Coordinates of C-alpha atoms and ligand atoms in Angstrom, one line a residue:
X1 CA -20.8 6.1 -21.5
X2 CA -17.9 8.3 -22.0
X3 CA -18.5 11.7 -21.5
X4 CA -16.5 15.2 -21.8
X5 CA -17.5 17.5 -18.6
X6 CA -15.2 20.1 -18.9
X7 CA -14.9 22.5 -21.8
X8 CA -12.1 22.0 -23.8
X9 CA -12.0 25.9 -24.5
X10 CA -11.9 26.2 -20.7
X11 CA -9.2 24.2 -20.0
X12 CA -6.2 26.2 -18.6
X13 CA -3.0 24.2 -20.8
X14 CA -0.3 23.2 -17.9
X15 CA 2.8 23.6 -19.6
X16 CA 4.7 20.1 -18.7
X17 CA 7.2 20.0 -15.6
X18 CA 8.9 17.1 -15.9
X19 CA 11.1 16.0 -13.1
X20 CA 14.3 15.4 -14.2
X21 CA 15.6 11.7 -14.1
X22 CA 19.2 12.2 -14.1
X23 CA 19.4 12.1 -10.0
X24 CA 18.8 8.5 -10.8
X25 CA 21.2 6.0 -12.0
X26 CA 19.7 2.8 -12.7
X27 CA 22.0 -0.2 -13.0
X28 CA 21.4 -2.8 -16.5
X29 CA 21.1 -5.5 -14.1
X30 CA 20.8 -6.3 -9.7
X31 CA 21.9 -9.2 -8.0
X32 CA 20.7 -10.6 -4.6
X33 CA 21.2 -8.4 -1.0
X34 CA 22.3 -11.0 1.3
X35 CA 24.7 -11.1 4.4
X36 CA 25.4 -7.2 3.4
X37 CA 26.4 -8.0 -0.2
X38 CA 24.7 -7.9 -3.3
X39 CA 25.2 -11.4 -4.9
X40 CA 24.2 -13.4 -8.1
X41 CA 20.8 -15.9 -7.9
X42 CA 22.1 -19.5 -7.6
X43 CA 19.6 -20.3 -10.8
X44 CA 21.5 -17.2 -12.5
X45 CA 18.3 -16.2 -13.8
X46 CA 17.2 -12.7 -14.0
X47 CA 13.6 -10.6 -15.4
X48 CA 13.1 -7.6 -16.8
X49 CA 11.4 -4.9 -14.6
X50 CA 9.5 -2.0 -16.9
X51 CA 8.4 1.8 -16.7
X52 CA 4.7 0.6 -17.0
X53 CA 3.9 4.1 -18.4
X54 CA 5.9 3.0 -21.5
X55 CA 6.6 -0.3 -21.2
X56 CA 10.3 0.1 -21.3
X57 CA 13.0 -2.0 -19.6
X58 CA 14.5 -0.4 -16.3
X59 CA 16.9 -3.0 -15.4
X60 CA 17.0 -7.2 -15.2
X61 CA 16.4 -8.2 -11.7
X62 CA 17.6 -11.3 -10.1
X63 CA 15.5 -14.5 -9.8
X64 CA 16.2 -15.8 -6.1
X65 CA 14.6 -19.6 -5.6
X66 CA 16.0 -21.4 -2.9
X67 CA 19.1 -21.9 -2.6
X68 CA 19.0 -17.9 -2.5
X69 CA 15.9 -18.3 0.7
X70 CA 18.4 -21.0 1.8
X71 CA 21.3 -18.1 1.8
X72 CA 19.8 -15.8 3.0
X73 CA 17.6 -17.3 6.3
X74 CA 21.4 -18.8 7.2
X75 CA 22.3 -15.0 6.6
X76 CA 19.5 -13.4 8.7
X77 CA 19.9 -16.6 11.2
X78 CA 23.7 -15.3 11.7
X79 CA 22.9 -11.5 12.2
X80 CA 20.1 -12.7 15.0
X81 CA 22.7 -14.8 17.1
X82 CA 25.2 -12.7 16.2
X83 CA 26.3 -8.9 16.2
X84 CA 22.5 -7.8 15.6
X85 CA 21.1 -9.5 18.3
X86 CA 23.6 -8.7 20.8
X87 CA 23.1 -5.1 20.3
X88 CA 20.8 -2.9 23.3
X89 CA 17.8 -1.0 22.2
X90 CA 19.3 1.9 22.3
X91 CA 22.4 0.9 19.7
X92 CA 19.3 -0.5 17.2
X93 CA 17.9 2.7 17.6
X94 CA 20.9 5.0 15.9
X95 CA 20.8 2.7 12.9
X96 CA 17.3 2.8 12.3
X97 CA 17.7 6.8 12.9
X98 CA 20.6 6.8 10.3
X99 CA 18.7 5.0 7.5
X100 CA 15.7 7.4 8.0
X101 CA 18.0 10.4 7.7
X102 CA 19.8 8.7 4.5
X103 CA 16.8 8.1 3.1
X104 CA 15.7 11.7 3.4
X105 CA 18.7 13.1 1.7
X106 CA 18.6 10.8 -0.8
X107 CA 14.4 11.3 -1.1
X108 CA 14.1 12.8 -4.6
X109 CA 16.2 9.7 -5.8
X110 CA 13.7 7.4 -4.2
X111 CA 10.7 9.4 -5.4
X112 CA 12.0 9.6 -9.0
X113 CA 12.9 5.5 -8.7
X114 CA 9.5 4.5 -7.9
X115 CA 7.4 6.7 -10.0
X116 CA 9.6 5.3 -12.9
X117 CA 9.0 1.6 -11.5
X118 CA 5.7 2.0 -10.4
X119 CA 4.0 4.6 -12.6
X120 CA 2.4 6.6 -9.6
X121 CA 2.8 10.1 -9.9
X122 CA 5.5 12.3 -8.7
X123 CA 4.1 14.5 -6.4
X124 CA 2.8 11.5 -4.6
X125 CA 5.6 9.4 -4.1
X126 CA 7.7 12.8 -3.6
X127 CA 5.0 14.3 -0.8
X128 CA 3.6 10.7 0.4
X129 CA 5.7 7.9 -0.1
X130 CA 9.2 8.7 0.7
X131 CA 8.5 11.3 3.4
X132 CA 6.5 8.3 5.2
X133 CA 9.2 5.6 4.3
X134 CA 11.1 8.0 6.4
X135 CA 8.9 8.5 8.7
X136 CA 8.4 4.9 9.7
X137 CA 12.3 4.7 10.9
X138 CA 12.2 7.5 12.5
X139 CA 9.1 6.9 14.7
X140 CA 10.5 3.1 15.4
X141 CA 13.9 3.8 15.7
X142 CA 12.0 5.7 19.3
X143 CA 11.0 2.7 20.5
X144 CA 13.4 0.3 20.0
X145 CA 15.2 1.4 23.6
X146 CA 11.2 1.6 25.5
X147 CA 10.1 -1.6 24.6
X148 CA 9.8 -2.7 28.2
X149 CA 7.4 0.5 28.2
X150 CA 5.2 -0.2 25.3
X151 CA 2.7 -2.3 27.9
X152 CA 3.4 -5.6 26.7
X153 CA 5.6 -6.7 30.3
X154 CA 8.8 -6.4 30.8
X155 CA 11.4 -7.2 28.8
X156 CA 10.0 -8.5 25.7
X157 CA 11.8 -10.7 23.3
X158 CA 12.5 -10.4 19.7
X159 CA 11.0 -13.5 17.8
X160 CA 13.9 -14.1 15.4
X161 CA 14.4 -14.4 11.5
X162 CA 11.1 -13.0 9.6
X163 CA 9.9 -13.4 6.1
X164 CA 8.2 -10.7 5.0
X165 CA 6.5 -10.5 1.5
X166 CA 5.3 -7.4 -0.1
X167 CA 3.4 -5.9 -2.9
X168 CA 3.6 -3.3 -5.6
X169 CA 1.3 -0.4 -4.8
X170 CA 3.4 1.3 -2.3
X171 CA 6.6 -0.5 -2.8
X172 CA 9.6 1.6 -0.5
X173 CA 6.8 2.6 2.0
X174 CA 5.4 -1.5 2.7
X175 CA 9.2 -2.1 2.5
X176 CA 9.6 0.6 5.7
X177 CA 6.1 -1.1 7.3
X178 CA 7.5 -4.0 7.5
X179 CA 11.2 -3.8 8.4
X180 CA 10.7 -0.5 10.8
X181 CA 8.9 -2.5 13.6
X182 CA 10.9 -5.9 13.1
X183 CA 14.3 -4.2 13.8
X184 CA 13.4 -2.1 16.5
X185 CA 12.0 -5.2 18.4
X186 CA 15.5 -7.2 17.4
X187 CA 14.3 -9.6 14.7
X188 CA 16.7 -9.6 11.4
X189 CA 14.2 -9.4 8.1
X190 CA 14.4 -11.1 4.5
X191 CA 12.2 -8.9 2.3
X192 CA 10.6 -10.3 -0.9
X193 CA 9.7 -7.2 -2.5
X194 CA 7.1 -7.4 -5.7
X195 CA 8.3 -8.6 -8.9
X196 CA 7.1 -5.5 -10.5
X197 CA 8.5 -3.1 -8.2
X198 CA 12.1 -4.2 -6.8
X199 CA 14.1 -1.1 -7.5
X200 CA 13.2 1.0 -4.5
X201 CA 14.0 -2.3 -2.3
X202 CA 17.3 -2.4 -4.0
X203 CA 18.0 1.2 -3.6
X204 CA 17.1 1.0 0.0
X205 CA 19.6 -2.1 0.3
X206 CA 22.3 0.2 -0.5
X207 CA 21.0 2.8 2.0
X208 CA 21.1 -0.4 4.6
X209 CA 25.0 -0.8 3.9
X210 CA 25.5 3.0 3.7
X211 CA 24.0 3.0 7.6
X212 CA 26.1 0.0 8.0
X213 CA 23.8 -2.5 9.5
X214 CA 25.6 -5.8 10.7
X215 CA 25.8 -8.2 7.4
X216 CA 22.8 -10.2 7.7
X217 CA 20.5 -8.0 9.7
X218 CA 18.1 -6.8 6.7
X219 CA 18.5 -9.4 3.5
X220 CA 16.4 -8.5 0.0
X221 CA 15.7 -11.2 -2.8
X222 CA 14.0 -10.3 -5.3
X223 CA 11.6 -12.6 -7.4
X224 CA 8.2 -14.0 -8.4
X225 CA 5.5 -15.6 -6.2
X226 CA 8.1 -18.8 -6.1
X227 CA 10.4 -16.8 -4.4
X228 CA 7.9 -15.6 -1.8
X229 CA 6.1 -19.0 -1.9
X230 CA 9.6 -20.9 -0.7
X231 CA 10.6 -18.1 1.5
X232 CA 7.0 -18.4 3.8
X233 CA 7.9 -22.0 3.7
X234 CA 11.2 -21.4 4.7
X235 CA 11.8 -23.6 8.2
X236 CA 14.5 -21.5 9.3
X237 CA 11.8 -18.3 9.3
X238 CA 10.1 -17.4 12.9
X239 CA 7.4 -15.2 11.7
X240 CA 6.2 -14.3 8.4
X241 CA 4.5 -10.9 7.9
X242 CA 2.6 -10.5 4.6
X243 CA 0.8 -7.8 2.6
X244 CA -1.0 -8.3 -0.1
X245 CA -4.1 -10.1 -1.9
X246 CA -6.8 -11.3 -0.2
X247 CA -6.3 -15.1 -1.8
X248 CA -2.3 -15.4 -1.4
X249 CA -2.6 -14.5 1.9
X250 CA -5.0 -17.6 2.9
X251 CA -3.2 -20.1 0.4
X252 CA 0.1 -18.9 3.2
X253 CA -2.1 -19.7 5.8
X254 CA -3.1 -22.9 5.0
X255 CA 1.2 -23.3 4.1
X256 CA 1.9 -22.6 7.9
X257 CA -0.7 -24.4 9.4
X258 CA 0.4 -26.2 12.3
X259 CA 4.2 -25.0 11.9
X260 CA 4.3 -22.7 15.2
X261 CA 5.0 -19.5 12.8
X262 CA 3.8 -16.3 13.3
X263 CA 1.9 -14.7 11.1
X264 CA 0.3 -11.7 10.3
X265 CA -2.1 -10.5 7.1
X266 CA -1.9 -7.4 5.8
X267 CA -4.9 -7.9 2.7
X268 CA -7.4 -6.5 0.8
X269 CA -10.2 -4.3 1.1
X270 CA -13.8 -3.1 -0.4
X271 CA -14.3 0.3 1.9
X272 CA -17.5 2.1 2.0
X273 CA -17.3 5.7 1.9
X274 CA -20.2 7.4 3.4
X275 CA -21.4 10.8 2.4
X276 CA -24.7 11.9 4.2
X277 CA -27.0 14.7 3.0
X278 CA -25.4 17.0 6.0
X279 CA -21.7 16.7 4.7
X280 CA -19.9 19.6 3.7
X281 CA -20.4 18.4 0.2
X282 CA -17.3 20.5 -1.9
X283 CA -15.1 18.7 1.6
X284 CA -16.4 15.6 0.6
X285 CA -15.9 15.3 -3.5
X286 CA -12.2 15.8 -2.5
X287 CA -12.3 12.9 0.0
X288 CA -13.9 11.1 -2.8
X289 CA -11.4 11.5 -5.5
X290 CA -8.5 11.4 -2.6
X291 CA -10.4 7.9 -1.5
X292 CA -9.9 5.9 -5.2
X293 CA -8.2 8.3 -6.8
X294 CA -5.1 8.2 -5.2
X295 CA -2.3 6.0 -6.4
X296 CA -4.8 5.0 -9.6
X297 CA -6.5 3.2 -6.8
X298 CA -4.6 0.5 -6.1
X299 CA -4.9 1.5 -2.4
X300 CA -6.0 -1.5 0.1
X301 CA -8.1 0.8 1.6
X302 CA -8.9 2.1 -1.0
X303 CA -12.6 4.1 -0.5
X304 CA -14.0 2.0 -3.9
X305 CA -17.8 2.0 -2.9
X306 CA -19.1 5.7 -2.3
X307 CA -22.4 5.1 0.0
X308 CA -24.2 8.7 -0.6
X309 CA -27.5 9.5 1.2
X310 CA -30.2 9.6 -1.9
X311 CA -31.5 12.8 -1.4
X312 CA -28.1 14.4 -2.0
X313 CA -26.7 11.7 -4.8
X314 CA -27.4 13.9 -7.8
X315 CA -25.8 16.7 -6.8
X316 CA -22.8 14.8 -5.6
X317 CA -22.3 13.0 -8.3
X318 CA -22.6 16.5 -10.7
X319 CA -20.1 17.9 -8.6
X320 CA -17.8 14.8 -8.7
X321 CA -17.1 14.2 -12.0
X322 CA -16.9 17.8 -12.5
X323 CA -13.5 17.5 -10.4
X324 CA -12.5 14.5 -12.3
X325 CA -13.0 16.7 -15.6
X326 CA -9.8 18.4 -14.0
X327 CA -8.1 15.5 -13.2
X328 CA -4.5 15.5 -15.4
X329 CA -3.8 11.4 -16.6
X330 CA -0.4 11.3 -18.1
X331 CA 3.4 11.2 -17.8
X332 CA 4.0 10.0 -13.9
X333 CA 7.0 12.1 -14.1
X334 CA 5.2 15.1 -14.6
X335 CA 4.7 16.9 -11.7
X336 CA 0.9 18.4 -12.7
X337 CA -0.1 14.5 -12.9
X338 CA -2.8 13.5 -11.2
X339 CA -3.5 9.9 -12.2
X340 CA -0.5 8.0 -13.7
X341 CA 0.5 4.7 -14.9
X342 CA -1.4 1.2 -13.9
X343 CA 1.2 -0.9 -12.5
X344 CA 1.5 -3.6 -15.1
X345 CA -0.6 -5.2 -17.8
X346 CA -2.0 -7.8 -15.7
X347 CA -3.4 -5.6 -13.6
X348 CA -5.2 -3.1 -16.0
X349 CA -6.8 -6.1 -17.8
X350 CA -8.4 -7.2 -14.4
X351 CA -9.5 -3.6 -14.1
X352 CA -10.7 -3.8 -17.7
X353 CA -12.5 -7.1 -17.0
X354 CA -14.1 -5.6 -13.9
X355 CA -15.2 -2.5 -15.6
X356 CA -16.5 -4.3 -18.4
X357 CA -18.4 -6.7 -15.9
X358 CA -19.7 -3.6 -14.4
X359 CA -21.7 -2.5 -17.8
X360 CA -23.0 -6.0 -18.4
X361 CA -24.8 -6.0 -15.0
X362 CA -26.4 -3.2 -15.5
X363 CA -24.5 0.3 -13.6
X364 CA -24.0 2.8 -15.8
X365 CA -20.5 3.9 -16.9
X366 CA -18.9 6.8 -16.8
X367 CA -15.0 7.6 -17.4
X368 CA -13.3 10.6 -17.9
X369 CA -12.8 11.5 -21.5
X370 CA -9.0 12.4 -21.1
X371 CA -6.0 11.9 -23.8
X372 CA -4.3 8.7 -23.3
X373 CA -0.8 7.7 -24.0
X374 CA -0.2 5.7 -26.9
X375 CA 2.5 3.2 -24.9
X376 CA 1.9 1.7 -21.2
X377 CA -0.5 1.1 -19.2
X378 CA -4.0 3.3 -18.7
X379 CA -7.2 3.8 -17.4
X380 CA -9.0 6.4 -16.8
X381 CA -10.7 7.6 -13.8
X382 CA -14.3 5.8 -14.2
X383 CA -17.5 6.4 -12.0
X384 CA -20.3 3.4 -12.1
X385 CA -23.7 4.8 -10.7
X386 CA -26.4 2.7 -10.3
X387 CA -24.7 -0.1 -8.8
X388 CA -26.6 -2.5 -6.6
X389 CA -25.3 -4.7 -4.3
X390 CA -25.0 -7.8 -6.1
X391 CA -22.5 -6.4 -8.4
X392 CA -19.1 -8.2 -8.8
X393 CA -18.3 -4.2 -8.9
X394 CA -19.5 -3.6 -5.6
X395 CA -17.9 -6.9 -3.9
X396 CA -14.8 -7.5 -5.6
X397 CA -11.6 -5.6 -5.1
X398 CA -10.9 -3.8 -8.5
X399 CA -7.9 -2.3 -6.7
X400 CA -8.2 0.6 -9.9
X401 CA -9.6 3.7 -10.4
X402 CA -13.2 2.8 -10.7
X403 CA -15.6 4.3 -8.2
X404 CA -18.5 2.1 -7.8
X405 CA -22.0 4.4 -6.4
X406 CA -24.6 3.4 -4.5
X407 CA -27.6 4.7 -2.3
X408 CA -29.0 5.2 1.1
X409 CA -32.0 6.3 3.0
X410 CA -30.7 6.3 6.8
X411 CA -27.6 5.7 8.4
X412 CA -29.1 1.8 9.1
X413 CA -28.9 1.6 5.7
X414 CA -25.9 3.1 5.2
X415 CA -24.6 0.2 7.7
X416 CA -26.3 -2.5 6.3
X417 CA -24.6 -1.7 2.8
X418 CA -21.5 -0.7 4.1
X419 CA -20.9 -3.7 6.2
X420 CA -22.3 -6.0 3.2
X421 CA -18.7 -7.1 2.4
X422 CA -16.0 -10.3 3.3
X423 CA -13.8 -7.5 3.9
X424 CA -12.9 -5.2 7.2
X425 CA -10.4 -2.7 6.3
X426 CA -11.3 0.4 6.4
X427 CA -14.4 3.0 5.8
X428 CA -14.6 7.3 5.5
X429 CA -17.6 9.4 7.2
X430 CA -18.6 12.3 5.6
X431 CA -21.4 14.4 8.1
X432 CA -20.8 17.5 10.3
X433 CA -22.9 15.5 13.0
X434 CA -19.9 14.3 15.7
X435 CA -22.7 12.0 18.1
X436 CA -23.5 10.2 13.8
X437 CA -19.6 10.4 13.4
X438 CA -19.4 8.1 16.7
X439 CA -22.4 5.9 15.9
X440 CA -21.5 5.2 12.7
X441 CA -17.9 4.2 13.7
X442 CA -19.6 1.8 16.2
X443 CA -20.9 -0.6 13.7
X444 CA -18.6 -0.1 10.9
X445 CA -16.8 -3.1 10.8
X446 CA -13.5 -2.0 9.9
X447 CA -10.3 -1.7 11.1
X448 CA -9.6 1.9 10.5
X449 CA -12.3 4.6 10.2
X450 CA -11.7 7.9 8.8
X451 CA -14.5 10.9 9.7
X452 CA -14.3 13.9 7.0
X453 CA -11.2 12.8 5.8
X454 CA -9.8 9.9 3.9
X455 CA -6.3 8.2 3.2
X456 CA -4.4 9.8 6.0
X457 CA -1.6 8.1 7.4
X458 CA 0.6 8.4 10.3
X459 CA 3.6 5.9 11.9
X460 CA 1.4 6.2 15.1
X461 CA -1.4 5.2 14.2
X462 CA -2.0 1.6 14.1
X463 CA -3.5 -0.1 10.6
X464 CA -5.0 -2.8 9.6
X465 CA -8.4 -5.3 8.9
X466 CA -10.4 -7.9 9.6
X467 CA -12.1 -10.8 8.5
X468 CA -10.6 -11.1 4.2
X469 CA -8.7 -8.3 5.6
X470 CA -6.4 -10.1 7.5
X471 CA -5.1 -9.6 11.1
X472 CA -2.5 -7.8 12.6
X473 CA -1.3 -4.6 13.2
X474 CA 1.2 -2.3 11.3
X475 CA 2.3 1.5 12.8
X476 CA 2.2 2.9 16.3
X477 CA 2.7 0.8 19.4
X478 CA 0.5 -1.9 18.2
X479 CA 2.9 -2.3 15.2
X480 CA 5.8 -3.7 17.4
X481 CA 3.5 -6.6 18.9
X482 CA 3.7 -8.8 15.7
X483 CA 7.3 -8.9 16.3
X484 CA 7.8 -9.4 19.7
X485 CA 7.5 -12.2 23.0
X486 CA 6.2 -10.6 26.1
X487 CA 4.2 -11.8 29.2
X488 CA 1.5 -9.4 28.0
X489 CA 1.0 -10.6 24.5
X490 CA -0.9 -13.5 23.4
X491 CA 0.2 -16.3 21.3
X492 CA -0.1 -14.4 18.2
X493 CA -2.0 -15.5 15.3
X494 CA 0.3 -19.0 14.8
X495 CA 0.0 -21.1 12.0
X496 CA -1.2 -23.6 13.9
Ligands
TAP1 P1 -0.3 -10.5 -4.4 O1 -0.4 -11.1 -5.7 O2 -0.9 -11.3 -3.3 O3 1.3 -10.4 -4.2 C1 1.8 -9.8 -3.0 C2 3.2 -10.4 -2.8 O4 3.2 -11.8 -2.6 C3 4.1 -10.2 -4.0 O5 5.4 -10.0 -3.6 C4 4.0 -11.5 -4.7 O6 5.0 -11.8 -5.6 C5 4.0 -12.4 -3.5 N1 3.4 -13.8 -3.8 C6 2.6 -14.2 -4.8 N2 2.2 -15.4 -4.6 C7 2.8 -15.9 -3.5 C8 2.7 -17.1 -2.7 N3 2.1 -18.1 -3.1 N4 3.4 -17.2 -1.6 C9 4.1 -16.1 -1.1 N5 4.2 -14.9 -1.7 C10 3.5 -14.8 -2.9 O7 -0.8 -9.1 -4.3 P2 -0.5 -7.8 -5.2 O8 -1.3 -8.0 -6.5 O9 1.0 -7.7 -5.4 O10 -1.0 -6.6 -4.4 C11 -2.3 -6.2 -4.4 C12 -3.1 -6.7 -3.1 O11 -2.4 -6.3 -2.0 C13 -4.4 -6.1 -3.1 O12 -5.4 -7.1 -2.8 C14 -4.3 -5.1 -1.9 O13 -5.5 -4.8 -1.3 C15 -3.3 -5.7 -1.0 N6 -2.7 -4.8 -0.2 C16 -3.0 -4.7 1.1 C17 -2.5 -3.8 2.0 C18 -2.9 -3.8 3.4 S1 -2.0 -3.0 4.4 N7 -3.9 -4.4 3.8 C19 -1.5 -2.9 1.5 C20 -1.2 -2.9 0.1 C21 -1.8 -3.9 -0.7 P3 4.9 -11.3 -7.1 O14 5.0 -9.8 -7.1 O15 6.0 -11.9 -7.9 O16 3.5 -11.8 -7.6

């Protein structure tokens, strides 16, 4: 059912602020980063990367395969026995401080880059994306001279060359995840960024040579899931690091099995968000909307199964999708957007096909009745109520923004559904109870646990899942332990 909340005479008309794109200058076409150069594919082959909100070309994008992985592991290889790996802690540190600085000063051409690449709105790659990219340097670039301090033993040893694969949703700010900890503990890095989303990677390679890393230290191919495929199977790589879905990241494991390579799994998620009848309710609708909302929902942790105590639902869900009636869908450029573009085409007909799956089992639909752009890639924010626990909506990731309802009685309930999942990423609270705060927490089984607040990040804090989750650590101390050899540290999850 599609249905119009707000009052069209009501509405207060934004006048559009467009950010301007001219701070931006996108080249027709990218080659390879490798050994500190950009550099054409060995296949010469190349793909088109669009605006998804208008399906336009940005720029063709090389197509590494591998000869390219070949290149640049003997690149990384170099830098690790070479002029990166001879350098103290404390010399890694100033060039992970300079690129955090250069990518501040240059922030509004990043934010501008990846809202055109990735369709997420401006304000959110501006006041999210970048300014945590950033942050990620900064807070690593402090431990790259403590490491004998970080409790691990002493003197802990870097592991080598990694492969690290990443995926669309947060493209410059997975890219910081993932490189941030590995050079701080030594290692040198190829990055497969997503096929979708490469420009950010590419911009950040130039911010790499602008801080003037040894050649070799940080290499960035860009391609499909072949590129990524033959890089993870690359035998010249020491530990792979990967984010991304829930099925990829087993299909690596099985690839590594038995091959001594670290790895860890950065993947999906089905959170519960939890709203009891005690919850500052107008606190909580914003938690809501921030939980799937944000980035059109393609958030791993994302909170896509609201768990709201039955004697409060109605109200909660009157007051929700009144908010979403002033929820602005449009232009990602504009900087009154709210919900932008999806990502790409295949990934707004899975959110189609899951929505649509959603009606025939029986929830009832509801999505925002808001204009939609004739070109690129849409969906509007859409709440299913009624869903029961069966649902492919309430089990399967639909990594969109589509908010699937359902009901409890007590918090054992709100347990038993909330747990009901292959997944183990993350979960919200919503009560003004601290001792049901801490008992809840308890037997959530998640990684990370939010209480009357959701999405919040920090470079200290350590994320990550498990079970379909994955394993591993990313941010704060814990973050460096992937990428290190230490007395202290077990095995690590080997592929054998
Ligand atoms: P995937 O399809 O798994 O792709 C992730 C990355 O792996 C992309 O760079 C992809 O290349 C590459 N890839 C594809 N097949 C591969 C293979 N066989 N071997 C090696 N690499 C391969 O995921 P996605 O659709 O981009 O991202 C969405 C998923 O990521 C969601 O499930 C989401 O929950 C998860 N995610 C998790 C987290 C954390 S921290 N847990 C954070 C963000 C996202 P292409 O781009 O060319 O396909």
């Amino acid at each position: 059912m599609v249905d119009q909340v707000v009052d069209a005479s009501q509405v207060w008309d934004y006048a559009p602020a467009p950010e301007a794109t001219d701070i931006v200058s996108i080249a027709p076409s990218y080659d390879l980063f490798i050994g500190g150069e950009f550099t054409g594919p060995a296949g010469g082959g190349h793909f088109a990367t669009l605006n998804p909100a208008t399906e336009q070309p940005l720029a063709e994008v090389a197509q590494a395969t591998g000869p390219d992985v070949d290149r640049a592991v003997a690149a990384a290889r170099d830098a690790y026995q070479g002029a990166w790996g001879r350098l103290p802690g404390r010399e890694r540190a100033k060039y992970l401080y300079r690129i955090a600085r250069v990518i501040q000063e240059r922030s509004r051409e990043f934010a501008v880059l990846e809202s055109l690449d990735n369709g997420k709105p401006i304000k959110e790659s501006r006041d999210v994306d970048i300014p945590l990219a950033a942050a990620h340097f900064f807070y690593y670039a402090g431990w790259a001279d403590k490491l004998e301090h970080a409790g691990f033993g002493p003197a802990p040893r870097p592991l080598g060359v990694a492969g690290q694969v990443i995926p669309w949703n947060f493209p410059l700010l997975m890219a910081a995840w993932k490189l941030a900890p590995a050079l701080a503990g030594g290692n040198t890095c190829v990055l497969k960024p997503a096929e979708t989303t490469p420009l950010t990677a590419l911009l950040l390679a130039e911010v790499i040579q602008e801080a003037g890393l040894p050649p070799g230290t940080v290499n960035i191919l860009t391609g499909d899931g072949a590129t990524g495929q033959a890089l993870v199977g690359h035998p010249g790589v020491d530990k792979i690091a990967f984010t991304g879905s829930t099925e990829v990241g087993k299909e690596i494991q099985r690839a590594i099995a038995g091959t001594g390579k670290k790895l860890t799994l950065e993947l999906g998620g089905k959170a519960a968000n939890v709203v009891f009848d005690d919850a500052p309710l107008d606190q909580a609708v914003e938690g809501i909307v921030n939980g799937i909302f944000f980035n059109q929902g393609h958030v791993c942790c994302a909170g896509s199964r609201l768990l709201v105590q039955e004697s409060v639902a109605d109200t909660v869900l009157d007051r929700l999708k009144r908010r979403l009636g002033t929820l602005r869908l449009g232009d990602p450029l504009d900087k009154n957007t709210d919900i932008g573009a999806i990502n790409s085409r295949q990934q707004l007909d899975k959110i189609t096909e899951l929505s649509a799956a959603g009606e025939q089992e029986g929830a009832e639909r509801w999505s925002l009745a808001c204009p939609i752009p004739d070109r690129g890639y849409w969906f509007p924010p859409t709440v299913f109520s009624g869903v029961s626990q069966a649902h492919r909506i309430a089990q399967e990731e639909i990594f969109g923004p589509v908010l699937s309802v359902l009901t409890f009685r007590t918090p054992e309930e709100a347990v038993a559904k909330a747990n009901n999942t292959p997944y183990g990423l993350s979960a919200g609270i919503w009560t003004e109870k601290g001792s049901r705060i801490f008992w809840m927490a308890q037997r959530l089984r998640a990684g990370v646990v939010w209480a009357n607040t959701y999405n919040r990040f920090d470079p200290a804090s350590p994320f990550g899942g498990y079970r379909e989750s994955g394993f591993g650590r990313e941010g704060g101390r814990h973050g460096l332990a992937p990428y290190l050899n230490a007395p202290n540290l077990k095995a690590g999850h080997a592929g054998a």
